[in-house]
PDB file of C-alpha atoms in Angstrom:
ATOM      1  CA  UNK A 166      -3.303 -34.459  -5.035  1.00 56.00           C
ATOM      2  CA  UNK A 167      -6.038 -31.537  -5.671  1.00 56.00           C
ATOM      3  CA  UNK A 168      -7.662 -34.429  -8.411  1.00 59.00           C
ATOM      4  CA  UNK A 169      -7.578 -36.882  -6.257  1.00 59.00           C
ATOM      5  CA  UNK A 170      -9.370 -34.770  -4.088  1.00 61.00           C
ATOM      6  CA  UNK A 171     -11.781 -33.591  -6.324  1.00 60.00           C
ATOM      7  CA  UNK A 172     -12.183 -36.908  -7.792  1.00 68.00           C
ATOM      8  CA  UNK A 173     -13.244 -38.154  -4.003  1.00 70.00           C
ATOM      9  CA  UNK A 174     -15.639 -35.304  -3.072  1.00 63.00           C
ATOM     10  CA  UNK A 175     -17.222 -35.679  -6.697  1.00 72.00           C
ATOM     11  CA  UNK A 176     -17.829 -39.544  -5.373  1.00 70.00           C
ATOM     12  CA  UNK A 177     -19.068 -38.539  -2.310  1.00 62.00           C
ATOM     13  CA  UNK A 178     -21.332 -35.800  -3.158  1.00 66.00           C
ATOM     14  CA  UNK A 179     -22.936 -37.950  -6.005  1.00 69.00           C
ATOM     15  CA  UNK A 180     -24.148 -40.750  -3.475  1.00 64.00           C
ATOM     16  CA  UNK A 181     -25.290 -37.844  -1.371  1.00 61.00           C
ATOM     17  CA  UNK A 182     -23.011 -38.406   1.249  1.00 53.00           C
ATOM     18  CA  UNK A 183     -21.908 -34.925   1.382  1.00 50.00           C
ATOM     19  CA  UNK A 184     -23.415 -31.360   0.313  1.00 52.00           C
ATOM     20  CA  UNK A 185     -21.252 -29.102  -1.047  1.00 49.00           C
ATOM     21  CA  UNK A 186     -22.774 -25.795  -2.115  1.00 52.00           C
ATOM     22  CA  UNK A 187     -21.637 -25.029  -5.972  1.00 48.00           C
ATOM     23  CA  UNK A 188     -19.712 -22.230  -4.939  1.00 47.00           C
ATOM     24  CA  UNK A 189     -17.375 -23.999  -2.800  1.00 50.00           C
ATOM     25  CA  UNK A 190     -17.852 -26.731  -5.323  1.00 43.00           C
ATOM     26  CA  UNK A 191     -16.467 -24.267  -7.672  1.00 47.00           C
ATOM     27  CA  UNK A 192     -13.436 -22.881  -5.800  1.00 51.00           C
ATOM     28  CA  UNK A 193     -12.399 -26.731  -4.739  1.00 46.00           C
ATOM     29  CA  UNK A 194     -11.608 -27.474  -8.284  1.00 49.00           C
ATOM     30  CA  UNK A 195     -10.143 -24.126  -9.041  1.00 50.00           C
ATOM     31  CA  UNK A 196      -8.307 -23.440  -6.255  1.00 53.00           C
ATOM     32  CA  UNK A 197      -9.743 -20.147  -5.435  1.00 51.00           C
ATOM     33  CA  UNK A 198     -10.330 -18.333  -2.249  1.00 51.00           C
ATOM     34  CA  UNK A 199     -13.427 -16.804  -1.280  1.00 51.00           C
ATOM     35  CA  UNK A 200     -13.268 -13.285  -2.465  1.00 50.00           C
ATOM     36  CA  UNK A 201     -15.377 -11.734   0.072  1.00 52.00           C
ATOM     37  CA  UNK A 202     -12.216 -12.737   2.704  1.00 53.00           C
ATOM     38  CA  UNK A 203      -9.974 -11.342   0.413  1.00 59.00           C
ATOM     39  CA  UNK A 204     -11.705  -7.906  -0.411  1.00 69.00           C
ATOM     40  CA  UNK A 205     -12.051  -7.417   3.540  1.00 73.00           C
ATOM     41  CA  UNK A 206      -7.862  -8.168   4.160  1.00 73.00           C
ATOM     42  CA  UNK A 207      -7.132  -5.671   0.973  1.00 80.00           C
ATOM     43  CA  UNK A 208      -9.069  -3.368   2.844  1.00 84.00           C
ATOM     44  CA  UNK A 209      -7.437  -3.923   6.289  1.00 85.00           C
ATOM     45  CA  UNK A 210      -3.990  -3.437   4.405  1.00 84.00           C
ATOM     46  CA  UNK A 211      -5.071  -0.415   2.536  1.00 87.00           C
ATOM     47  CA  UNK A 212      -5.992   1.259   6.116  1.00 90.00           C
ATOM     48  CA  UNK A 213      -3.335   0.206   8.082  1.00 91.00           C
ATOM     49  CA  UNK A 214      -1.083   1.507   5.034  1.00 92.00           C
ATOM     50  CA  UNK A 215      -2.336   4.908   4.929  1.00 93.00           C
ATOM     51  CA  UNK A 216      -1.979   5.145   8.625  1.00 94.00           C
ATOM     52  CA  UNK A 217       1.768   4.288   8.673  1.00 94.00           C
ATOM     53  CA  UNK A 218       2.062   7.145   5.861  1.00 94.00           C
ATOM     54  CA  UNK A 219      -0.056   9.480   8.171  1.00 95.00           C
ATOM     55  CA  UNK A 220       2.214   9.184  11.267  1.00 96.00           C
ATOM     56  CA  UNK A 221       5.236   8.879   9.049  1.00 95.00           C
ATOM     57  CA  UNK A 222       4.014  12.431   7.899  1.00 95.00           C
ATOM     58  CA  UNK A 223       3.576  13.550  11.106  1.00 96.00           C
ATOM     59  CA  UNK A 224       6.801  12.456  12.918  1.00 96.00           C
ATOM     60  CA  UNK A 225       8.803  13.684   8.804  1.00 96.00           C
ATOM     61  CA  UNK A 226       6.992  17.531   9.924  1.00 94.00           C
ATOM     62  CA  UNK A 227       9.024  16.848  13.481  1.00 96.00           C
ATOM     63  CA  UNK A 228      12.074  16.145  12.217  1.00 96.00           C
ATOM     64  CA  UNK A 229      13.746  19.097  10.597  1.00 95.00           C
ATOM     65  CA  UNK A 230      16.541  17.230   8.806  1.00 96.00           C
ATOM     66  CA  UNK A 231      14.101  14.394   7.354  1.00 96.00           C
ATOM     67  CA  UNK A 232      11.658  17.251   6.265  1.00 95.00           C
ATOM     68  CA  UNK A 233      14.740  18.582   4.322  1.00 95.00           C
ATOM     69  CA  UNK A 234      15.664  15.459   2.577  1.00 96.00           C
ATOM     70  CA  UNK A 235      12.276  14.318   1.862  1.00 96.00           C
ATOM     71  CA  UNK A 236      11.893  17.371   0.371  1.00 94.00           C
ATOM     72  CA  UNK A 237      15.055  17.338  -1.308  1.00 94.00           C
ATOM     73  CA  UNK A 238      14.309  13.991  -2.716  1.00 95.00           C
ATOM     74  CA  UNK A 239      10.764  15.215  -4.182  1.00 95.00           C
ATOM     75  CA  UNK A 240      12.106  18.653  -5.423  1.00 93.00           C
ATOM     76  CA  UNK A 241      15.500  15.723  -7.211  1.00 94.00           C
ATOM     77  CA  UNK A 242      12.731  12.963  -7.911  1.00 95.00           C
ATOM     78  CA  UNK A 243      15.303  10.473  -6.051  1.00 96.00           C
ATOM     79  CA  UNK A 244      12.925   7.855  -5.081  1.00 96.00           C
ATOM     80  CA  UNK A 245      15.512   5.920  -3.417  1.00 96.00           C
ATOM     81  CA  UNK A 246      16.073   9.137  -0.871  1.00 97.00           C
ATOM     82  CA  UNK A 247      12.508   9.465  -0.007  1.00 96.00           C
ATOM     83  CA  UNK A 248      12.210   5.558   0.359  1.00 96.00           C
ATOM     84  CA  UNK A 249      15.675   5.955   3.198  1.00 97.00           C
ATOM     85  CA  UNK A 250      13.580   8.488   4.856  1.00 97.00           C
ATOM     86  CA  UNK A 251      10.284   6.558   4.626  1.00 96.00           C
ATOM     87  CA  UNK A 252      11.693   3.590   6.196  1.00 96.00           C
ATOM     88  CA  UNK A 253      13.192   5.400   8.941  1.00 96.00           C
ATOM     89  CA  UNK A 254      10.002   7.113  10.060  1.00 96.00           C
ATOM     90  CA  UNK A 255       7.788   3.487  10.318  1.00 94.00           C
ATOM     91  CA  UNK A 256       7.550   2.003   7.061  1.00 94.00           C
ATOM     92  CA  UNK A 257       8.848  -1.795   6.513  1.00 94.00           C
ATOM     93  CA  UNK A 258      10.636  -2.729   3.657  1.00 94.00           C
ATOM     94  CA  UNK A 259       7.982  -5.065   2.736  1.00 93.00           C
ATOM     95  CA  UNK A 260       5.086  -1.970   2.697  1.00 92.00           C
ATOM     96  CA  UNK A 261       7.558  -0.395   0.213  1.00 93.00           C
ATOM     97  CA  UNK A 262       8.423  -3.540  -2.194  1.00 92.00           C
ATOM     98  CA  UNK A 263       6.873  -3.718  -4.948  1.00 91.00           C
ATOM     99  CA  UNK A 264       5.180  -0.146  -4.125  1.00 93.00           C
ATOM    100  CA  UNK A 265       5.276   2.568  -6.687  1.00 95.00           C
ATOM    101  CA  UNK A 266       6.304   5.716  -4.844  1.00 95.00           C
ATOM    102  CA  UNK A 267       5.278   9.053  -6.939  1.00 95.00           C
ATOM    103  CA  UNK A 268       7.265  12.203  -6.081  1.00 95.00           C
ATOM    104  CA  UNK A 269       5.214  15.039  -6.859  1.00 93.00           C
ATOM    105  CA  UNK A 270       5.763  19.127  -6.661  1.00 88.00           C
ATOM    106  CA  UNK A 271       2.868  21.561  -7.404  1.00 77.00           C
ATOM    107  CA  UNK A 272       0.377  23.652  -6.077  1.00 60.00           C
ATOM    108  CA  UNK A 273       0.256  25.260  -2.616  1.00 55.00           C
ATOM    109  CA  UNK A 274      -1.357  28.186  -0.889  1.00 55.00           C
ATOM    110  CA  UNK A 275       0.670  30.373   0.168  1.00 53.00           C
ATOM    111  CA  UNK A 276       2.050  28.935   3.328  1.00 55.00           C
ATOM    112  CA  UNK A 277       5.229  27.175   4.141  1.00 63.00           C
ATOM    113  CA  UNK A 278       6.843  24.155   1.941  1.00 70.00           C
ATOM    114  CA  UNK A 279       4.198  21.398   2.754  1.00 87.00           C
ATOM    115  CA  UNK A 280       4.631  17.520   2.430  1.00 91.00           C
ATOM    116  CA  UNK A 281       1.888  14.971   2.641  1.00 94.00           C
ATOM    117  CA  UNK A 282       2.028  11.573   2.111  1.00 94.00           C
ATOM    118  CA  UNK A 283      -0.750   9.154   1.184  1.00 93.00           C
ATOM    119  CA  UNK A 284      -1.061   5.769  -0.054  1.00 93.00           C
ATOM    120  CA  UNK A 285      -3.401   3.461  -1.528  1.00 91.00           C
ATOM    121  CA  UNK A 286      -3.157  -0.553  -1.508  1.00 86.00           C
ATOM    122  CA  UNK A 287      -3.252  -3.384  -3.184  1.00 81.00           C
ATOM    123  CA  UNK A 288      -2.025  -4.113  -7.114  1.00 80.00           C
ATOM    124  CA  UNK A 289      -1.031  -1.646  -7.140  1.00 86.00           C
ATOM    125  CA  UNK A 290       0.243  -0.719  -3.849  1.00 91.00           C
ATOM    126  CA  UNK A 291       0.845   3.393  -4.282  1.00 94.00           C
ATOM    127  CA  UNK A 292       2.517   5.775  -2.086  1.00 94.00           C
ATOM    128  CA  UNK A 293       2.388   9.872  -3.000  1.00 94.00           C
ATOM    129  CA  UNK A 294       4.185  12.416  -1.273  1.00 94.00           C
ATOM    130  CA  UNK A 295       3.185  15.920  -2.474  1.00 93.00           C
ATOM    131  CA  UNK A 296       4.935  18.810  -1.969  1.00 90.00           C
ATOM    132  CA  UNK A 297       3.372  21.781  -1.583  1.00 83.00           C
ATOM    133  CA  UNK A 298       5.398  24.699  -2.788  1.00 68.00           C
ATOM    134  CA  UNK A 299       4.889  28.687  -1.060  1.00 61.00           C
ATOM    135  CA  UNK A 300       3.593  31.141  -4.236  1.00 53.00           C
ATOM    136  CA  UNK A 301       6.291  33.739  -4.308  1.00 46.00           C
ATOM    137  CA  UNK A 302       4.625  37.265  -4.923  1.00 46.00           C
ATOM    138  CA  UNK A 303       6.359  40.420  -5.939  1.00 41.00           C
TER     139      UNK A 303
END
């Protein structure tokens, strides 16, 4: 079918009958999409991705007994936890296929056990939650 095709807009754009910029020329016998529609829907996904994992921290800091396993599941690395407790608080199952989730423990400042939870799209689609761990003093 896509020869054919090719084959017919080839005929037609030789007798002048139609103009076909060489880009679009280009992508009709590849097959590819315009990248410039692409780059702007990776971007939409990468936003609306790292706002689900902004108010998923937010309502996680509500809840005392998803704070607890999330931060069970980082201080365990269970991935599988923290993906039962991501789901619950407005991820999809699709935003976490294929997703690499990274469990992380480090750092802090001196406060209170802290989690935040970012994530960055597309190939790969990444989600971090970081936990923030009190310095103990003596």
């Amino acid at each position: 079918m896509n020869l054919l095709r090719s084959i017919i807009l080839s005929m037609l754009a030789s007798l002048g009958l139609l103009a076909v910029p060489a880009t679009a020329w280009a992508q009709v016998i590849s097959g590819e999409q315009n990248p410039h529609s692409s780059d702007k829907s990776s971007r939409a996904d990468a936003a609306s991705l790292q706002k689900k994992a902004t108010e998923a921290q937010a309502r996680i800091h509500a809840n005392k007994d998803d704070r607890a396993q999330l931060m069970r599941a980082v201080k365990t690395n269970e991935v599988a936890l923290a993906k039962e407790v991501l789901l619950r608080n407005g991820f999809t199952a699709e935003d976490l296929e294929n997703a690499k989730i990274s469990l992380r423990t480090g750092g802090g400042n001196g406060g209170e056990d802290e989690i935040e939870i970012s994530a960055t799209c597309c190939d790969p689609k990444e989600i971090t939650i970081q936990r923030s761990l009190e310095y103990l003093t003596k």
